[in-house]
Amino acid sequence: MENGESKRWGFVANQGLNVASTFSIRGTLKMLMDAAAGQRSIIHLGQGDPSVFPCFRTSQIAEDAVADALRSAKFNSYAPPLGILPARRAIAEYLSNDLPYKLSPDDVFLTPGCKQSIDVVVSVLARPGANVLLPRPGFPHYEACAALNHLEVRHFDLLPEKGWEVDLDAVEALADENSVALVIVNPGNPCGNVFNYQHLEKIAETARRLGILVIADEVYGHLTFGSNPFVPMGVFGSTIPVLTFGSLSKRWMVPGWRLGWIVTSDPNGILKKTKGAVPRILGNTKDDFFKKIIDMFTQASEICYESIKSIDCITCPVKPEGSMFIMVKLNISLLEDIKDDTDFCLKLAKEESVIVLPGISVGLKNWLRITFAMELSSLKDAMERVRSFCQRHAKQQ
Ligand SMILES: *Cc1c(COP(=O)(O)O)cnc(C)c1O
């Protein structure tokens, strides 16, 4: 093709895509899976999707609700842009249970999952010159969307020595008149931490002083099993405007169903009776179902935490109390032939067929993110493999 021609027809993609692709957890996990291929059975401690295990199957109530809605033939049409009213009403009601005021259906926007909630809001916030404050470590989809939309990112740290609380001094120092929002993920991915009421209040007060919106990613809402109960950021909706993200994906173990929401906190609203699949899923799921999941997560996090304690080259500064993840610090100096976290994960995949996410993928080099949401026997097996790997690669004293 001649130069002139290629110029005329040449297609130039959004350059933000290049940056965005470097934030892909899936890309990293695929690289590790490829490295592990052909070896013994692979145990995947890399991604947060326990729905593959029979013990984490969603509740029958949720399955029936969707099956009935499908067979009713009443939900085959295009839905209104913001989502059908009964679903929005049910989500408003579900979230209002934990708030000092009632949300209205008008505060709720349906999305095809929490990832799409992030897409939508980031693209709305990305006016020229604006910046957004993101946690480090964090959930890299925020960085990817910001890059795609040319929204500047500024990182504040989560502090392991303070149970992964937000470094609020850093937030104050980073923010300026072009800062539009501060993002928190609570319960935390990747740290498995749960913010207490007092800390959330301080975040709200800081955001108010700075005049910025708080975006609360609560996709792991209620998935807590430690001393801190889950408190939604919306509790501080009268201090500071809050956009809350959530979805069915994690609490109901159905990430493939793609149903999420964006909620604006608004202390007014009147709720009515509801119908359809979402109202049944949100309204009728029995506590037994949630309790069983939480019990399994509690046991799994204990197993994971205890095995980490018994392995020399990795330490966990904060025991996880929520979500499905634990952040673990890698002590490279104790290892013979391992360069960094990515090298560790690659060799672990090759030699032991265990997949773990390198911390660099979530913003912290030489850390690891381990998912403990899996069958306990596989988890124990995986942690044993990690232990023998670490022993084999330990420096001789
Ligand atoms: C899994 C996850 C999401 C995406 O949730 P979906 O509803 O499956 O799109 C968003 N934010 C965080 C922090 C997550 O871990």
mmCIF file of C-alpha atoms and ligand atoms in Angstrom, residues 113-116 118 139 185 189 217 219-220 247 249-250 255 258, ligand 1:
data_model
loop_
_atom_site.group_PDB
_atom_site.id
_atom_site.type_symbol
_atom_site.label_atom_id
_atom_site.label_comp_id
_atom_site.label_asym_id
_atom_site.label_seq_id
_atom_site.Cartn_x
_atom_site.Cartn_y
_atom_site.Cartn_z
ATOM 1 C CA GLY A 113 -22.665 -5.090 35.667
ATOM 2 C CA CYS A 114 -20.547 -2.994 37.969
ATOM 3 C CA LYS A 115 -17.768 -2.752 35.384
ATOM 4 C CA GLN A 116 -20.185 -0.933 33.127
ATOM 5 C CA ILE A 118 -17.489 2.306 36.147
ATOM 6 C CA PHE A 139 -9.131 -2.232 40.865
ATOM 7 C CA VAL A 185 -13.690 0.160 47.073
ATOM 8 C CA ASN A 189 -10.457 -5.486 46.374
ATOM 9 C CA ASP A 217 -17.622 0.711 44.707
ATOM 10 C CA VAL A 219 -19.728 -4.594 44.667
ATOM 11 C CA TYR A 220 -18.645 -6.700 47.714
ATOM 12 C CA SER A 247 -24.187 -5.612 41.257
ATOM 13 C CA SER A 249 -22.176 -10.530 40.591
ATOM 14 C CA LYS A 250 -20.400 -11.043 43.880
ATOM 15 C CA PRO A 255 -20.987 -12.536 37.509
ATOM 16 C CA ARG A 258 -24.429 -8.971 34.148
HETATM 17 C C1 LIG B 1 -15.633 -7.623 40.263
HETATM 18 C C2 LIG B 1 -15.522 -6.179 40.473
HETATM 19 C C3 LIG B 1 -16.252 -5.275 39.686
HETATM 20 C C4 LIG B 1 -17.063 -5.735 38.499
HETATM 21 O O1 LIG B 1 -18.260 -6.323 38.843
HETATM 22 P P1 LIG B 1 -19.277 -6.857 37.720
HETATM 23 O O2 LIG B 1 -20.609 -6.630 38.289
HETATM 24 O O3 LIG B 1 -18.975 -8.299 37.513
HETATM 25 O O4 LIG B 1 -19.038 -6.057 36.491
HETATM 26 C C5 LIG B 1 -16.180 -3.923 39.968
HETATM 27 N N1 LIG B 1 -15.418 -3.462 40.984
HETATM 28 C C6 LIG B 1 -14.661 -4.293 41.752
HETATM 29 C C7 LIG B 1 -13.828 -3.720 42.836
HETATM 30 C C8 LIG B 1 -14.686 -5.675 41.507
HETATM 31 O O5 LIG B 1 -13.910 -6.492 42.228
#
